[in-house]
């Protein structure tokens, strides 16, 4: 279910520039909020994926240095996610809370994506 919501959020964010006549050249606060929400759901989806890949990496006897780096990235992601949630998911209205939430949720998403990419590359090399 989370993956379906995350996919829907990504599609919504990807199609936002095509909605309206101004296109991608116009910045809007509503799009900013939608992107923040998309990053939130993508992070949650990626967290499950990270756990699966980490367990596979341990079973494949991936080096401790690589596992440690992946876990460090995951720890950074978790810390940023928790910082974002300290502000709660803001209401739909415009507020400074959205900006702070967005900064931390975006960092969390980027960290967990790096961890996933690392583990996927290592697993791919191990199976080759």
mmCIF file of N, CA and C in Angstrom, residues 18-88:
data_model
loop_
_atom_site.group_PDB
_atom_site.id
_atom_site.type_symbol
_atom_site.label_atom_id
_atom_site.label_comp_id
_atom_site.label_asym_id
_atom_site.label_seq_id
_atom_site.Cartn_x
_atom_site.Cartn_y
_atom_site.Cartn_z
ATOM 1 N N UNK A 18 3.200 19.840 -16.073
ATOM 2 C CA UNK A 18 2.371 19.810 -17.268
ATOM 3 C C UNK A 18 0.964 20.336 -17.025
ATOM 4 N N UNK A 19 0.617 20.565 -15.775
ATOM 5 C CA UNK A 19 -0.716 21.057 -15.445
ATOM 6 C C UNK A 19 -0.712 22.580 -15.519
ATOM 7 N N UNK A 20 -1.464 23.134 -16.400
ATOM 8 C CA UNK A 20 -1.546 24.590 -16.525
ATOM 9 C C UNK A 20 -0.741 25.095 -17.699
ATOM 10 N N UNK A 21 -0.979 26.327 -18.051
ATOM 11 C CA UNK A 21 -0.342 26.886 -19.231
ATOM 12 C C UNK A 21 1.064 27.383 -18.970
ATOM 13 N N UNK A 22 1.375 27.752 -17.740
ATOM 14 C CA UNK A 22 2.698 28.303 -17.449
ATOM 15 C C UNK A 22 3.770 27.224 -17.457
ATOM 16 N N UNK A 23 3.388 26.009 -17.168
ATOM 17 C CA UNK A 23 4.341 24.914 -17.203
ATOM 18 C C UNK A 23 5.321 24.961 -16.050
ATOM 19 N N UNK A 24 6.501 24.426 -16.273
ATOM 20 C CA UNK A 24 7.504 24.280 -15.219
ATOM 21 C C UNK A 24 8.208 25.592 -14.873
ATOM 22 N N UNK A 25 7.930 26.648 -15.604
ATOM 23 C CA UNK A 25 8.631 27.901 -15.351
ATOM 24 C C UNK A 25 8.072 28.653 -14.159
ATOM 25 N N UNK A 26 6.899 28.286 -13.685
ATOM 26 C CA UNK A 26 6.257 28.990 -12.581
ATOM 27 C C UNK A 26 6.382 28.174 -11.305
ATOM 28 N N UNK A 27 6.925 28.805 -10.267
ATOM 29 C CA UNK A 27 7.027 28.156 -8.968
ATOM 30 C C UNK A 27 5.742 28.412 -8.209
ATOM 31 N N UNK A 28 5.237 27.383 -7.531
ATOM 32 C CA UNK A 28 4.054 27.595 -6.705
ATOM 33 C C UNK A 28 4.239 26.895 -5.361
ATOM 34 N N UNK A 29 3.654 27.475 -4.368
ATOM 35 C CA UNK A 29 3.746 26.929 -3.019
ATOM 36 C C UNK A 29 3.051 25.575 -2.944
ATOM 37 N N UNK A 30 1.985 25.413 -3.695
ATOM 38 C CA UNK A 30 1.246 24.153 -3.690
ATOM 39 C C UNK A 30 2.122 23.020 -4.224
ATOM 40 N N UNK A 31 2.881 23.291 -5.274
ATOM 41 C CA UNK A 31 3.786 22.276 -5.812
ATOM 42 C C UNK A 31 4.883 21.937 -4.806
ATOM 43 N N UNK A 32 5.351 22.941 -4.102
ATOM 44 C CA UNK A 32 6.356 22.743 -3.067
ATOM 45 C C UNK A 32 5.822 21.798 -1.991
ATOM 46 N N UNK A 33 4.593 22.000 -1.581
ATOM 47 C CA UNK A 33 3.974 21.142 -0.573
ATOM 48 C C UNK A 33 3.818 19.721 -1.107
ATOM 49 N N UNK A 34 3.393 19.590 -2.350
ATOM 50 C CA UNK A 34 3.226 18.260 -2.950
ATOM 51 C C UNK A 34 4.555 17.518 -3.027
ATOM 52 N N UNK A 35 5.619 18.225 -3.365
ATOM 53 C CA UNK A 35 6.928 17.587 -3.410
ATOM 54 C C UNK A 35 7.358 17.123 -2.022
ATOM 55 N N UNK A 36 7.108 17.913 -1.024
ATOM 56 C CA UNK A 36 7.469 17.540 0.340
ATOM 57 C C UNK A 36 6.726 16.290 0.776
ATOM 58 N N UNK A 37 5.464 16.224 0.453
ATOM 59 C CA UNK A 37 4.671 15.047 0.796
ATOM 60 C C UNK A 37 5.167 13.829 0.020
ATOM 61 N N UNK A 38 5.519 14.028 -1.245
ATOM 62 C CA UNK A 38 6.051 12.925 -2.056
ATOM 63 C C UNK A 38 7.339 12.386 -1.435
ATOM 64 N N UNK A 39 8.245 13.291 -1.015
ATOM 65 C CA UNK A 39 9.483 12.843 -0.386
ATOM 66 C C UNK A 39 9.200 12.058 0.881
ATOM 67 N N UNK A 40 8.191 12.449 1.631
ATOM 68 C CA UNK A 40 7.810 11.742 2.856
ATOM 69 C C UNK A 40 7.419 10.302 2.532
ATOM 70 N N UNK A 41 6.553 10.113 1.555
ATOM 71 C CA UNK A 41 6.104 8.765 1.210
ATOM 72 C C UNK A 41 7.202 7.955 0.527
ATOM 73 N N UNK A 42 8.026 8.593 -0.269
ATOM 74 C CA UNK A 42 9.135 7.895 -0.898
ATOM 75 C C UNK A 42 10.135 7.417 0.145
ATOM 76 N N UNK A 43 10.381 8.239 1.148
ATOM 77 C CA UNK A 43 11.279 7.825 2.228
ATOM 78 C C UNK A 43 10.739 6.572 2.904
ATOM 79 N N UNK A 44 9.459 6.573 3.220
ATOM 80 C CA UNK A 44 8.870 5.420 3.895
ATOM 81 C C UNK A 44 8.978 4.160 3.045
ATOM 82 N N UNK A 45 8.751 4.301 1.764
ATOM 83 C CA UNK A 45 8.875 3.162 0.859
ATOM 84 C C UNK A 45 10.321 2.686 0.781
ATOM 85 N N UNK A 46 11.249 3.620 0.703
ATOM 86 C CA UNK A 46 12.661 3.274 0.599
ATOM 87 C C UNK A 46 13.201 2.661 1.884
ATOM 88 N N UNK A 47 12.602 2.986 3.000
ATOM 89 C CA UNK A 47 13.054 2.415 4.265
ATOM 90 C C UNK A 47 12.858 0.895 4.256
ATOM 91 N N UNK A 48 11.741 0.439 3.751
ATOM 92 C CA UNK A 48 11.497 -0.998 3.634
ATOM 93 C C UNK A 48 12.492 -1.632 2.667
ATOM 94 N N UNK A 49 12.737 -0.956 1.556
ATOM 95 C CA UNK A 49 13.671 -1.463 0.562
ATOM 96 C C UNK A 49 15.082 -1.547 1.144
ATOM 97 N N UNK A 50 15.486 -0.542 1.904
ATOM 98 C CA UNK A 50 16.806 -0.562 2.532
ATOM 99 C C UNK A 50 16.949 -1.771 3.442
ATOM 100 N N UNK A 51 15.952 -2.020 4.277
ATOM 101 C CA UNK A 51 16.025 -3.143 5.210
ATOM 102 C C UNK A 51 16.182 -4.469 4.469
ATOM 103 N N UNK A 52 15.453 -4.640 3.379
ATOM 104 C CA UNK A 52 15.566 -5.868 2.585
ATOM 105 C C UNK A 52 16.963 -5.994 1.983
ATOM 106 N N UNK A 53 17.460 -4.908 1.387
ATOM 107 C CA UNK A 53 18.778 -4.937 0.769
ATOM 108 C C UNK A 53 19.887 -5.136 1.794
ATOM 109 N N UNK A 54 19.735 -4.542 2.952
ATOM 110 C CA UNK A 54 20.757 -4.694 3.991
ATOM 111 C C UNK A 54 20.831 -6.151 4.432
ATOM 112 N N UNK A 55 19.687 -6.769 4.639
ATOM 113 C CA UNK A 55 19.669 -8.182 5.036
ATOM 114 C C UNK A 55 20.278 -9.064 3.942
ATOM 115 N N UNK A 56 19.968 -8.776 2.687
ATOM 116 C CA UNK A 56 20.572 -9.520 1.577
ATOM 117 C C UNK A 56 22.083 -9.328 1.553
ATOM 118 N N UNK A 57 22.532 -8.133 1.821
ATOM 119 C CA UNK A 57 23.968 -7.831 1.827
ATOM 120 C C UNK A 57 24.681 -8.593 2.933
ATOM 121 N N UNK A 58 24.067 -8.673 4.084
ATOM 122 C CA UNK A 58 24.661 -9.420 5.200
ATOM 123 C C UNK A 58 24.762 -10.896 4.819
ATOM 124 N N UNK A 59 23.709 -11.435 4.228
ATOM 125 C CA UNK A 59 23.707 -12.842 3.815
ATOM 126 C C UNK A 59 24.731 -13.109 2.710
ATOM 127 N N UNK A 60 24.998 -12.104 1.875
ATOM 128 C CA UNK A 60 25.947 -12.258 0.771
ATOM 129 C C UNK A 60 27.383 -11.994 1.224
ATOM 130 N N UNK A 61 27.592 -11.818 2.506
ATOM 131 C CA UNK A 61 28.918 -11.563 3.075
ATOM 132 C C UNK A 61 29.596 -10.337 2.472
ATOM 133 N N UNK A 62 28.852 -9.262 2.360
ATOM 134 C CA UNK A 62 29.402 -7.989 1.888
ATOM 135 C C UNK A 62 30.353 -7.475 2.958
ATOM 136 N N UNK A 63 31.391 -6.774 2.545
ATOM 137 C CA UNK A 63 32.415 -6.308 3.481
ATOM 138 C C UNK A 63 31.812 -5.437 4.585
ATOM 139 N N UNK A 64 32.453 -5.502 5.722
ATOM 140 C CA UNK A 64 31.994 -4.720 6.884
ATOM 141 C C UNK A 64 32.062 -3.221 6.616
ATOM 142 N N UNK A 65 33.067 -2.785 5.855
ATOM 143 C CA UNK A 65 33.202 -1.361 5.547
ATOM 144 C C UNK A 65 31.992 -0.865 4.753
ATOM 145 N N UNK A 66 31.565 -1.660 3.793
ATOM 146 C CA UNK A 66 30.411 -1.279 2.977
ATOM 147 C C UNK A 66 29.136 -1.278 3.807
ATOM 148 N N UNK A 67 28.980 -2.300 4.625
ATOM 149 C CA UNK A 67 27.792 -2.360 5.488
ATOM 150 C C UNK A 67 27.785 -1.195 6.473
ATOM 151 N N UNK A 68 28.949 -0.847 6.976
ATOM 152 C CA UNK A 68 29.050 0.270 7.919
ATOM 153 C C UNK A 68 28.696 1.585 7.233
ATOM 154 N N UNK A 69 29.167 1.785 6.010
ATOM 155 C CA UNK A 69 28.840 3.004 5.266
ATOM 156 C C UNK A 69 27.342 3.081 4.976
ATOM 157 N N UNK A 70 26.760 1.958 4.565
ATOM 158 C CA UNK A 70 25.318 1.927 4.301
ATOM 159 C C UNK A 70 24.533 2.243 5.570
ATOM 160 N N UNK A 71 24.970 1.688 6.691
ATOM 161 C CA UNK A 71 24.271 1.937 7.951
ATOM 162 C C UNK A 71 24.447 3.382 8.400
ATOM 163 N N UNK A 72 25.602 3.966 8.129
ATOM 164 C CA UNK A 72 25.828 5.372 8.469
ATOM 165 C C UNK A 72 24.889 6.275 7.660
ATOM 166 N N UNK A 73 24.753 5.983 6.366
ATOM 167 C CA UNK A 73 23.826 6.747 5.528
ATOM 168 C C UNK A 73 22.390 6.583 6.030
ATOM 169 N N UNK A 74 22.043 5.358 6.409
ATOM 170 C CA UNK A 74 20.701 5.099 6.926
ATOM 171 C C UNK A 74 20.476 5.838 8.247
ATOM 172 N N UNK A 75 21.476 5.868 9.094
ATOM 173 C CA UNK A 75 21.368 6.585 10.372
ATOM 174 C C UNK A 75 21.170 8.078 10.132
ATOM 175 N N UNK A 76 21.910 8.627 9.165
ATOM 176 C CA UNK A 76 21.732 10.038 8.812
ATOM 177 C C UNK A 76 20.314 10.278 8.291
ATOM 178 N N UNK A 77 19.824 9.366 7.469
ATOM 179 C CA UNK A 77 18.472 9.493 6.921
ATOM 180 C C UNK A 77 17.441 9.471 8.043
ATOM 181 N N UNK A 78 17.611 8.555 8.957
ATOM 182 C CA UNK A 78 16.672 8.434 10.078
ATOM 183 C C UNK A 78 16.687 9.693 10.945
ATOM 184 N N UNK A 79 17.872 10.236 11.181
ATOM 185 C CA UNK A 79 17.987 11.459 11.989
ATOM 186 C C UNK A 79 17.266 12.623 11.300
ATOM 187 N N UNK A 80 17.461 12.762 9.997
ATOM 188 C CA UNK A 80 16.783 13.840 9.262
ATOM 189 C C UNK A 80 15.273 13.630 9.247
ATOM 190 N N UNK A 81 14.849 12.389 9.098
ATOM 191 C CA UNK A 81 13.417 12.082 9.107
ATOM 192 C C UNK A 81 12.803 12.461 10.450
ATOM 193 N N UNK A 82 13.498 12.133 11.522
ATOM 194 C CA UNK A 82 13.000 12.482 12.855
ATOM 195 C C UNK A 82 12.950 13.993 13.058
ATOM 196 N N UNK A 83 13.951 14.710 12.523
ATOM 197 C CA UNK A 83 13.916 16.179 12.603
ATOM 198 C C UNK A 83 12.699 16.725 11.861
ATOM 199 N N UNK A 84 12.423 16.150 10.699
ATOM 200 C CA UNK A 84 11.258 16.599 9.930
ATOM 201 C C UNK A 84 9.974 16.360 10.719
ATOM 202 N N UNK A 85 9.883 15.205 11.343
ATOM 203 C CA UNK A 85 8.663 14.875 12.085
ATOM 204 C C UNK A 85 8.520 15.666 13.379
ATOM 205 N N UNK A 86 9.618 16.260 13.859
ATOM 206 C CA UNK A 86 9.514 17.129 15.037
ATOM 207 C C UNK A 86 8.561 18.286 14.755
ATOM 208 N N UNK A 87 8.510 18.691 13.509
ATOM 209 C CA UNK A 87 7.619 19.778 13.108
ATOM 210 C C UNK A 87 6.249 19.249 12.719
ATOM 211 N N UNK A 88 6.136 17.938 12.654
ATOM 212 C CA UNK A 88 4.892 17.318 12.237
ATOM 213 C C UNK A 88 4.662 17.582 10.765
#
